[in-house]
Short mmCIF file of N, CA and C in Angstrom, two decimals:
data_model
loop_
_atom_site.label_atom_id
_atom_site.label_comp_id
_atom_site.label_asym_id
_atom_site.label_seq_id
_atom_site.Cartn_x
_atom_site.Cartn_y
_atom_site.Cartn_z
N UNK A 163 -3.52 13.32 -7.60
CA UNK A 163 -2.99 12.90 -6.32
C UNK A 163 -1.49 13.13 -6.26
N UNK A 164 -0.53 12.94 -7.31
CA UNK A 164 0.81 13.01 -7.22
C UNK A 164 0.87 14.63 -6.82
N UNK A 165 0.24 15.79 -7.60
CA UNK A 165 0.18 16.64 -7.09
C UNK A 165 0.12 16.86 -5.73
N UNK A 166 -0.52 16.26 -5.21
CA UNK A 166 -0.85 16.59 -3.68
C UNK A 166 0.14 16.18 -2.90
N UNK A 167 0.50 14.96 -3.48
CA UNK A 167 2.04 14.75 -3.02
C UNK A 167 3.26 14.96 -2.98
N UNK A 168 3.33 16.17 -3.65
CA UNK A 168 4.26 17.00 -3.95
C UNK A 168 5.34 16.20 -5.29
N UNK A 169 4.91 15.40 -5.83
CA UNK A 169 6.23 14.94 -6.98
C UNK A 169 5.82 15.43 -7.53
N UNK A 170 7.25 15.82 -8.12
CA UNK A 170 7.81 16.63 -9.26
C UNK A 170 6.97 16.91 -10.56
N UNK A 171 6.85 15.45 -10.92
CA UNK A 171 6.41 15.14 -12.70
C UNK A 171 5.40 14.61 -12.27
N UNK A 172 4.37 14.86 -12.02
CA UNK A 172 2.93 14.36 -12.09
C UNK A 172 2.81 13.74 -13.25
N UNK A 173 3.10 13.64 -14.51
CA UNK A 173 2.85 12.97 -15.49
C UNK A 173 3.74 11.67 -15.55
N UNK A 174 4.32 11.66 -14.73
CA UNK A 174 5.52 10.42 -14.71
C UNK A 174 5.07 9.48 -13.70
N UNK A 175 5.00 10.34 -12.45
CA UNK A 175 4.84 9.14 -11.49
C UNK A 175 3.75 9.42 -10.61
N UNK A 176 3.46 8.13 -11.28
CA UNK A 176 1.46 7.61 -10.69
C UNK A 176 1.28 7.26 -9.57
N UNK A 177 0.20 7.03 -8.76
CA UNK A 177 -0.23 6.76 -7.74
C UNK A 177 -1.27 5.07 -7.75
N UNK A 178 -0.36 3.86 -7.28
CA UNK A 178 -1.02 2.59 -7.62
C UNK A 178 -1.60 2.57 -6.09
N UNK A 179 -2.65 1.29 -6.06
CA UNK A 179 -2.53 1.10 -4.95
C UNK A 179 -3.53 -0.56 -5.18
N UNK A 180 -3.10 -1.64 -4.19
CA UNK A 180 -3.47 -3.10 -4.98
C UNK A 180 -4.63 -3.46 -3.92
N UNK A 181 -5.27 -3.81 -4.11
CA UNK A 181 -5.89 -4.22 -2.92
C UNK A 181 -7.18 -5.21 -3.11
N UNK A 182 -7.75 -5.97 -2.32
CA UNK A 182 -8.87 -6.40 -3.06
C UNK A 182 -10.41 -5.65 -2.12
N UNK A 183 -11.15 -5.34 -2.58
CA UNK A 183 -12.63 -4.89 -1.56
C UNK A 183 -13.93 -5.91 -2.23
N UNK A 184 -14.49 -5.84 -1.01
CA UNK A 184 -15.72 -6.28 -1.50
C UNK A 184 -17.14 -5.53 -2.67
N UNK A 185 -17.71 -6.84 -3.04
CA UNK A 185 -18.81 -6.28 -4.42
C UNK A 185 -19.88 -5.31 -3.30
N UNK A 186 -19.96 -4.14 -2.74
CA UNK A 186 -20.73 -3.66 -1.62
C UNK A 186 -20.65 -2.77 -2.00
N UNK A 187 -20.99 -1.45 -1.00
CA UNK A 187 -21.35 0.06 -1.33
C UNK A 187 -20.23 0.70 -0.83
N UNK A 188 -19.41 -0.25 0.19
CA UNK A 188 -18.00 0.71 0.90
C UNK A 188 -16.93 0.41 -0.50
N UNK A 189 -17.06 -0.83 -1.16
CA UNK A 189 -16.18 -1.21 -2.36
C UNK A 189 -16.34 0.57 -3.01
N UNK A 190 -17.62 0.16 -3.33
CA UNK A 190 -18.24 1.22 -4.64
C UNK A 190 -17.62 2.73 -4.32
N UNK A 191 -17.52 2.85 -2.26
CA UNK A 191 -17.02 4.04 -2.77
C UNK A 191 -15.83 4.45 -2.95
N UNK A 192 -15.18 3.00 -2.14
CA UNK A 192 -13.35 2.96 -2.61
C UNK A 192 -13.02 3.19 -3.75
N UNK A 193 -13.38 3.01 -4.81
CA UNK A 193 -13.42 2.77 -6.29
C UNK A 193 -13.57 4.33 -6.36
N UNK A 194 -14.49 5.16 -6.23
CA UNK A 194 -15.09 6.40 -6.61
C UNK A 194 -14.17 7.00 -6.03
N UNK A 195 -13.27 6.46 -4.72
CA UNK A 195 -12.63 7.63 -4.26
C UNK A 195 -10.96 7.79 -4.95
N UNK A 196 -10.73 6.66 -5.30
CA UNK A 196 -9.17 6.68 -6.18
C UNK A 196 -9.66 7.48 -7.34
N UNK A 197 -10.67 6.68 -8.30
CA UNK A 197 -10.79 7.39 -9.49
C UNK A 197 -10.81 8.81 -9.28
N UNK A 198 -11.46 9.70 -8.18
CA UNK A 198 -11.28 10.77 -8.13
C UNK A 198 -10.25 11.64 -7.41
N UNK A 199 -9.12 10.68 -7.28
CA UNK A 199 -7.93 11.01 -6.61
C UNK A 199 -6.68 10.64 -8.04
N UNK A 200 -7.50 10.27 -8.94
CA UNK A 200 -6.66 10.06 -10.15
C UNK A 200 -5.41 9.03 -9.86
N UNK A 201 -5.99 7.96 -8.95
CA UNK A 201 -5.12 6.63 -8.99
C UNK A 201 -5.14 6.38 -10.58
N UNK A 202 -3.82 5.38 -10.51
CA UNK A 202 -3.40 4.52 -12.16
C UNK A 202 -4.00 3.76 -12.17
N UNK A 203 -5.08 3.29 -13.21
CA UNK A 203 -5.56 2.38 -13.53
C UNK A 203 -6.26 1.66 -12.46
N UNK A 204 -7.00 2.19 -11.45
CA UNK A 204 -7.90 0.97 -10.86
C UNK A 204 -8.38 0.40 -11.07
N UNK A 205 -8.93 -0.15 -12.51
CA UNK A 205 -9.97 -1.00 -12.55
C UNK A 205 -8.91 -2.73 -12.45
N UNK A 206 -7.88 -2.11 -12.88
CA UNK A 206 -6.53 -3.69 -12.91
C UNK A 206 -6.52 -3.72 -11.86
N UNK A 207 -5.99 -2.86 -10.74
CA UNK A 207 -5.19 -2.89 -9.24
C UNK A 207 -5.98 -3.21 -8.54
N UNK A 208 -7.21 -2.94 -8.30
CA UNK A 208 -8.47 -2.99 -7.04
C UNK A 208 -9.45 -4.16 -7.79
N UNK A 209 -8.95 -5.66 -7.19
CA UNK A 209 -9.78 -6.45 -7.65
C UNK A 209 -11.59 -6.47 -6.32
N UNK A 210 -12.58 -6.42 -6.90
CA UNK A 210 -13.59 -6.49 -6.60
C UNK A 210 -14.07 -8.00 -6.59
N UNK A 211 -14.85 -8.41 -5.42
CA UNK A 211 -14.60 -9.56 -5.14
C UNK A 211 -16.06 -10.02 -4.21
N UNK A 212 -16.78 -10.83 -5.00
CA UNK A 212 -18.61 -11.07 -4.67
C UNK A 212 -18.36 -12.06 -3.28
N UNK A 213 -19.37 -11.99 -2.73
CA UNK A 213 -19.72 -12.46 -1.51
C UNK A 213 -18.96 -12.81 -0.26
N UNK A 214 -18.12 -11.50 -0.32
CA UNK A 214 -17.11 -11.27 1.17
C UNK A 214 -17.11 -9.90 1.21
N UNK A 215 -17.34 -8.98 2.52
CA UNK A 215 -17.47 -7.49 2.61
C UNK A 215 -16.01 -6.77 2.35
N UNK A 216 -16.19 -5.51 2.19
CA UNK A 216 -14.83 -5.13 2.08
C UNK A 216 -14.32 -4.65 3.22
N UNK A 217 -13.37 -4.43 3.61
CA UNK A 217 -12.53 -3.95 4.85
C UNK A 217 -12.44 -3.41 5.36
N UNK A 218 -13.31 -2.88 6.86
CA UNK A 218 -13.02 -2.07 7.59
C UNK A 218 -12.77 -1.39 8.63
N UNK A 219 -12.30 -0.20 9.21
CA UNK A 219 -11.07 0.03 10.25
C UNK A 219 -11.71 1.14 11.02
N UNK A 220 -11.42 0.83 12.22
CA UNK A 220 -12.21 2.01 13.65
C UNK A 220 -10.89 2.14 13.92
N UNK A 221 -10.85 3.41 13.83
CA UNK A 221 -9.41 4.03 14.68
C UNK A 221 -10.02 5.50 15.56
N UNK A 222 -9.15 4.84 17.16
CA UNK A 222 -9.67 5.59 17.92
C UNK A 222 -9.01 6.30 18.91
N UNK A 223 -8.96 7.86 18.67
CA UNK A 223 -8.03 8.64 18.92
C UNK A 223 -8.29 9.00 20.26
N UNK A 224 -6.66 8.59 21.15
CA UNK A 224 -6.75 9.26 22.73
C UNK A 224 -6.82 10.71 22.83
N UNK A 225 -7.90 11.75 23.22
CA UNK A 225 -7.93 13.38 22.83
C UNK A 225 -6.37 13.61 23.75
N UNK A 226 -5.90 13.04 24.58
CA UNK A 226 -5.09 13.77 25.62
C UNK A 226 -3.37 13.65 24.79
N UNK A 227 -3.28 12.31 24.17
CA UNK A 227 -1.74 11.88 23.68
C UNK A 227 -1.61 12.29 22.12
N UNK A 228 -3.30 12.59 21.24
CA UNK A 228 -2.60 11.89 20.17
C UNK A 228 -2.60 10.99 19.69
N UNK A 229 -2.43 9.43 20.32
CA UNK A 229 -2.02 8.36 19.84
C UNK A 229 -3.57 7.49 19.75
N UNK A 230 -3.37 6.76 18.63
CA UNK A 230 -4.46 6.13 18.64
C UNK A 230 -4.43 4.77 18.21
N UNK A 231 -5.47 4.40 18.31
CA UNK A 231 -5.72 2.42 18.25
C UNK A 231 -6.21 2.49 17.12
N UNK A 232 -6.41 1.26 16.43
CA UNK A 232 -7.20 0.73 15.13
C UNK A 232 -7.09 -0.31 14.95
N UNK A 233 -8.84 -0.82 15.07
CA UNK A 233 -9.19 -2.10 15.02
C UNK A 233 -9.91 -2.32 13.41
N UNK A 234 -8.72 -3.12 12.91
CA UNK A 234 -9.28 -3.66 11.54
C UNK A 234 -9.82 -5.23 11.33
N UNK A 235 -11.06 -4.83 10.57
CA UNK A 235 -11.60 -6.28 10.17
C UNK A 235 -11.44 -5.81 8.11
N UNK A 236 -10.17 -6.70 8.13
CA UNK A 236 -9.76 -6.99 6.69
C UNK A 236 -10.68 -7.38 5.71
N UNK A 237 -11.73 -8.09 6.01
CA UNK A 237 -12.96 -8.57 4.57
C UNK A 237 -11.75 -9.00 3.79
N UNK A 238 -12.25 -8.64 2.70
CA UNK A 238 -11.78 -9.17 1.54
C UNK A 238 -10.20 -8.54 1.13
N UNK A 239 -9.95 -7.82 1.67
CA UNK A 239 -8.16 -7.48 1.48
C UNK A 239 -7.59 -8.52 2.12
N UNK A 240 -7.96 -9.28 3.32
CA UNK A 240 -7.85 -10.37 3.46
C UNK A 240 -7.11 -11.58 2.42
N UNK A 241 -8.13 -11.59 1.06
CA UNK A 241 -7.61 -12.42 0.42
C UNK A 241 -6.33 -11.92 -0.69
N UNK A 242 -5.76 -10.45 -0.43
CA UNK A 242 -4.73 -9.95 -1.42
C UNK A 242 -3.57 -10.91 -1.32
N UNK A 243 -3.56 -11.31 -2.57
CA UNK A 243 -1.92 -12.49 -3.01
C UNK A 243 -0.79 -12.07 -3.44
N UNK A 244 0.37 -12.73 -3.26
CA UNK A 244 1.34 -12.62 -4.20
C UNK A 244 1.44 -12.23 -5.46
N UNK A 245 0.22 -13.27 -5.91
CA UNK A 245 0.08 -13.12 -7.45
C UNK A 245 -0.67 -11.75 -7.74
N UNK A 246 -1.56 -11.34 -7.04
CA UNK A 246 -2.60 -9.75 -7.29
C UNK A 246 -1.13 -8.58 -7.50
N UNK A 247 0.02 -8.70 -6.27
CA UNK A 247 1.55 -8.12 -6.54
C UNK A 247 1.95 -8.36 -7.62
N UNK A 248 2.39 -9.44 -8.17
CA UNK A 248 2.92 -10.15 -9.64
C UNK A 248 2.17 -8.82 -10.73
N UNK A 249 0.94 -9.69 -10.48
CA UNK A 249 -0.21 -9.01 -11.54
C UNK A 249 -0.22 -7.22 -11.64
N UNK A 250 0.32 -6.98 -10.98
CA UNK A 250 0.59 -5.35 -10.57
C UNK A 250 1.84 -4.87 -10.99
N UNK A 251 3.13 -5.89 -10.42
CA UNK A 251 3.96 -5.13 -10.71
C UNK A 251 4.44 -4.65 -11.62
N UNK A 252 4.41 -4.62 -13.26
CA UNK A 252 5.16 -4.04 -14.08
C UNK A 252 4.54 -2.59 -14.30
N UNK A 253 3.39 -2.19 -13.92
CA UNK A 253 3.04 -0.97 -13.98
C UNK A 253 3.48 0.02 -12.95
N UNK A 254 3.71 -1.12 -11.85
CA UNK A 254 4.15 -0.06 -10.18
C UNK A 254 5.55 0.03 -10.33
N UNK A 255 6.44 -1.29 -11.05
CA UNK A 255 8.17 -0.58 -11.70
C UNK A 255 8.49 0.42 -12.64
N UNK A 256 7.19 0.43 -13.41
CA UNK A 256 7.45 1.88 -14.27
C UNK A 256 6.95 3.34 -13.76
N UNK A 257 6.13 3.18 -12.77
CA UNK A 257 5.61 4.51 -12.68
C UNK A 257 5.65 4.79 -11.13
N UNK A 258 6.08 3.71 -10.15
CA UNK A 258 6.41 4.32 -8.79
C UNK A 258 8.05 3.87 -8.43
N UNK A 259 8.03 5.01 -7.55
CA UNK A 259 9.52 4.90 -7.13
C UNK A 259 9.82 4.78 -5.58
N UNK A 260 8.13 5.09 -5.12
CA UNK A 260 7.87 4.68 -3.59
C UNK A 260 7.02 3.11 -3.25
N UNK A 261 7.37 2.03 -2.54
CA UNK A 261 5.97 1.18 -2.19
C UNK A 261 5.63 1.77 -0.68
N UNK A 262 4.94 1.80 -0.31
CA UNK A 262 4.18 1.97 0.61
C UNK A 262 3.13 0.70 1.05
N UNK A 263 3.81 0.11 2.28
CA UNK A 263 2.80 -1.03 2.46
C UNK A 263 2.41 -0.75 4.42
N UNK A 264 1.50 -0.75 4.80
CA UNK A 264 0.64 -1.00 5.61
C UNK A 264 1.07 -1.67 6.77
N UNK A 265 1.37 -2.66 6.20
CA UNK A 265 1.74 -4.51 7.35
C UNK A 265 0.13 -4.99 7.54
N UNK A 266 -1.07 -4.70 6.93
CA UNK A 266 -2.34 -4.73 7.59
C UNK A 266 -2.80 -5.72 6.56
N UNK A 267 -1.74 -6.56 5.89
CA UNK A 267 -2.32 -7.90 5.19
C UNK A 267 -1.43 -9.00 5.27
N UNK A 268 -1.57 -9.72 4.66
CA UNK A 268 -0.85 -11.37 5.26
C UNK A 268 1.06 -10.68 5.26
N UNK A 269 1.60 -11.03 6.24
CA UNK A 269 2.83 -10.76 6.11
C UNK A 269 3.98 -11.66 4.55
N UNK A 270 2.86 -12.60 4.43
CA UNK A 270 4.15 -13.14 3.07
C UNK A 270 3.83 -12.16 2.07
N UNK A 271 2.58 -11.54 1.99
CA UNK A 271 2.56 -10.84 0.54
C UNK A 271 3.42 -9.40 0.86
N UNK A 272 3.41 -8.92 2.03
CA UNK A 272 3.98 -7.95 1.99
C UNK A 272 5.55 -8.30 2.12
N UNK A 273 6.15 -9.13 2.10
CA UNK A 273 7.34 -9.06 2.40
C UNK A 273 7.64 -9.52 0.82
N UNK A 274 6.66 -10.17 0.17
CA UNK A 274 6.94 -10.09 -1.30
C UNK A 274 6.91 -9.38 -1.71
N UNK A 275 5.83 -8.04 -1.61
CA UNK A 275 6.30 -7.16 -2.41
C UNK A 275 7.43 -5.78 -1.93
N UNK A 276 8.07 -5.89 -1.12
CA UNK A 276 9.19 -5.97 -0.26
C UNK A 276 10.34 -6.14 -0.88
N UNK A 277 10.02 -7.52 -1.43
CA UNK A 277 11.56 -8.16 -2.11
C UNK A 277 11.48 -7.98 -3.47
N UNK A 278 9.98 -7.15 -4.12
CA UNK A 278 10.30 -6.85 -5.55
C UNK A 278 10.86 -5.36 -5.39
N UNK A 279 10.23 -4.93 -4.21
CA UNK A 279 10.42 -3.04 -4.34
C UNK A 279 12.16 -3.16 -4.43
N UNK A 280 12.76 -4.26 -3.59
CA UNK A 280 14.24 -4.29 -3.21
C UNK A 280 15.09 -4.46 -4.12
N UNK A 281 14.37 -5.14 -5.14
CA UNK A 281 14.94 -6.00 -6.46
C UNK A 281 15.03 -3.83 -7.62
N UNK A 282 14.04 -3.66 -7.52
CA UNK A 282 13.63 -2.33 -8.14
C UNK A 282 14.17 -1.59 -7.61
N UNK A 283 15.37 -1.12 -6.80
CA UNK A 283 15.51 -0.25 -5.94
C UNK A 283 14.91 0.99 -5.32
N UNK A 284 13.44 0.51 -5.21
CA UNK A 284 12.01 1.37 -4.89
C UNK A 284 12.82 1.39 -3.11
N UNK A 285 12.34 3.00 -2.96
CA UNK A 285 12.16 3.27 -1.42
C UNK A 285 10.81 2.74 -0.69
N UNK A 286 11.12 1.97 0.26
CA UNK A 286 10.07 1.69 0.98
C UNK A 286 9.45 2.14 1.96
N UNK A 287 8.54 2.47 2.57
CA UNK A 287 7.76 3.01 3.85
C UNK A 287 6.61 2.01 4.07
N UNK A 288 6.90 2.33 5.55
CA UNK A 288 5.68 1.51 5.84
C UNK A 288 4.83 2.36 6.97
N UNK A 289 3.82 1.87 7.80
CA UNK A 289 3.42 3.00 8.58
C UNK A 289 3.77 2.57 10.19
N UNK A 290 3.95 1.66 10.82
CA UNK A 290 4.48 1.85 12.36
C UNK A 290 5.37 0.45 12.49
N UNK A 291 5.96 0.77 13.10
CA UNK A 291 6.97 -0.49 13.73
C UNK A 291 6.25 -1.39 13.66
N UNK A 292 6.04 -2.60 13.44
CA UNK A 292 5.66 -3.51 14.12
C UNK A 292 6.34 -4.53 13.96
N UNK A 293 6.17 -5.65 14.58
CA UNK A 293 6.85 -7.04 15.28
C UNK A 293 7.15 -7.02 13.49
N UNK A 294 6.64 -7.24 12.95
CA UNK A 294 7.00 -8.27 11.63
C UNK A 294 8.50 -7.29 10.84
N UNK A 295 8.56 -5.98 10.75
CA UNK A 295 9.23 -5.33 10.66
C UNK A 295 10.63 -5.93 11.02
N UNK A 296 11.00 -6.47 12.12
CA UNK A 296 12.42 -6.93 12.29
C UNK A 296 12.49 -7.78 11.49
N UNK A 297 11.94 -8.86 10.88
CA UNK A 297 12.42 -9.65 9.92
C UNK A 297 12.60 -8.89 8.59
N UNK A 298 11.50 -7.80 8.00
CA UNK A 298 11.98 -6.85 6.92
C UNK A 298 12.86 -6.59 7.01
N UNK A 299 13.47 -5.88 8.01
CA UNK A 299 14.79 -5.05 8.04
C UNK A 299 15.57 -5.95 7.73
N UNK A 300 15.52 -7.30 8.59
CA UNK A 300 17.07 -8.17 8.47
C UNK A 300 17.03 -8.63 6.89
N UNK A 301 16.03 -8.62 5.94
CA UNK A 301 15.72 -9.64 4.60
C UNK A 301 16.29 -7.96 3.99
N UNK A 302 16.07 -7.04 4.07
CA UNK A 302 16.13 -6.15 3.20
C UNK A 302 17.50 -5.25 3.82
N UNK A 303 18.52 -5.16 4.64
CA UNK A 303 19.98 -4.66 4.86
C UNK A 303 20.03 -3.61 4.32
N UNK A 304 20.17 -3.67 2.75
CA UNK A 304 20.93 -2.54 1.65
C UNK A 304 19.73 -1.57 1.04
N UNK A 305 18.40 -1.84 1.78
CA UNK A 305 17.06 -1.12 0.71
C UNK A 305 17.04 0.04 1.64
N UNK A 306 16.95 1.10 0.57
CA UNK A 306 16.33 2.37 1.84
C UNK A 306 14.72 1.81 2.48
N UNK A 307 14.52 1.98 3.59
CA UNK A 307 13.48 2.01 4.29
C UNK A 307 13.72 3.49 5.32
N UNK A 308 12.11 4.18 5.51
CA UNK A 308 11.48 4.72 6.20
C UNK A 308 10.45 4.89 6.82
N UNK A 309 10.43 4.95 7.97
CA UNK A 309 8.80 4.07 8.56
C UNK A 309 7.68 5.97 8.31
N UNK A 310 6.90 6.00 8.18
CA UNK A 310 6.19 6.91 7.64
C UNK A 310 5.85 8.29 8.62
N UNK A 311 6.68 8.42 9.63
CA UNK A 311 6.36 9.24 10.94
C UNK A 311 7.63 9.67 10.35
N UNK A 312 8.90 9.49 9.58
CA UNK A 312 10.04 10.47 9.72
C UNK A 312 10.04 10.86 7.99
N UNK A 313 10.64 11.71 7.78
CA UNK A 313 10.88 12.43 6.42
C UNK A 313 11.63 11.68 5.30
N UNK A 314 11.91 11.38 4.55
CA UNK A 314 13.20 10.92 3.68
C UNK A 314 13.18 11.48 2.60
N UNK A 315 14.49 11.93 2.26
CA UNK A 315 15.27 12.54 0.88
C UNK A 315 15.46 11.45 -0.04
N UNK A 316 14.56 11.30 -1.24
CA UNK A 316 15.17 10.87 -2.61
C UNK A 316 16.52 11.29 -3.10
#
């Protein structure tokens, strides 16, 4: 996957991603689809989680603009914590230099892991403006941020 992403050292810097899904067949194929995208270590990062479905998203494209809607029912990413971040981070300070967060789970965890990427001087992206975003910006001043529609130079 780093390949595909164009970094440099594929052997350096990994591709995490934290999340929790449900014990189901959409889990099973989330799982199948990192491992074969050569995510770091999923079996730590992607906690699997019995009797709540895993998460999922209708996005629905206007043919005329382009622009599209997406209606998510979270399941079990729903329950991603602080602590699942904690529990993550010393592998995502050694081997990423990007976080990439969503906004599509509880706003305290993301603004926690926000304030570790900030602490790490990790570049952040996220994917569209939204309302919660003005309080990021004002908590984070001095962090590079880029919202995921424009380019940024390391």
């Amino acid at each position: 996957m780093s390949a595909k992403l164009g970094l440099a050292d594929p052997n350096r810097q990994k591709n995490i991603f934290v999340c929790c899904i449900g014990n189901d067949a959409n889990g099973t194929k989330m799982i199948n689809n990192f491992e074969e995208h050569q995510f770091f270590n999923v079996k730590k990062h992607i906690r699997v989680l019995d009797n709540i479905p895993s998460g999922l998203a209708n996005v629905m494209v206007d043919t005329n603009t382009g622009f599209n809607r997406i209606i998510i029912v979270a399941g079990a990413n729903a329950l991603l914590s602080k602590e699942h971040v904690d529990q993550s981070w010393s592998e995502i300070e050694e081997h990423c230099s990007v976080l990439v967060c969503q906004l599509e789970t509880s706003v305290d965890v993301a603004l926690h892991a926000f304030k570790k990427a900030k602490q790490s001087k990790s570049t952040i992206l996220t994917s569209k403006l939204h309302y919660t975003l003005a309080i990021v910006l004002l908590f984070l001043k001095s962090s590079q941020y880029c919202p995921c529609t424009q380019r940024f130079a390391r």
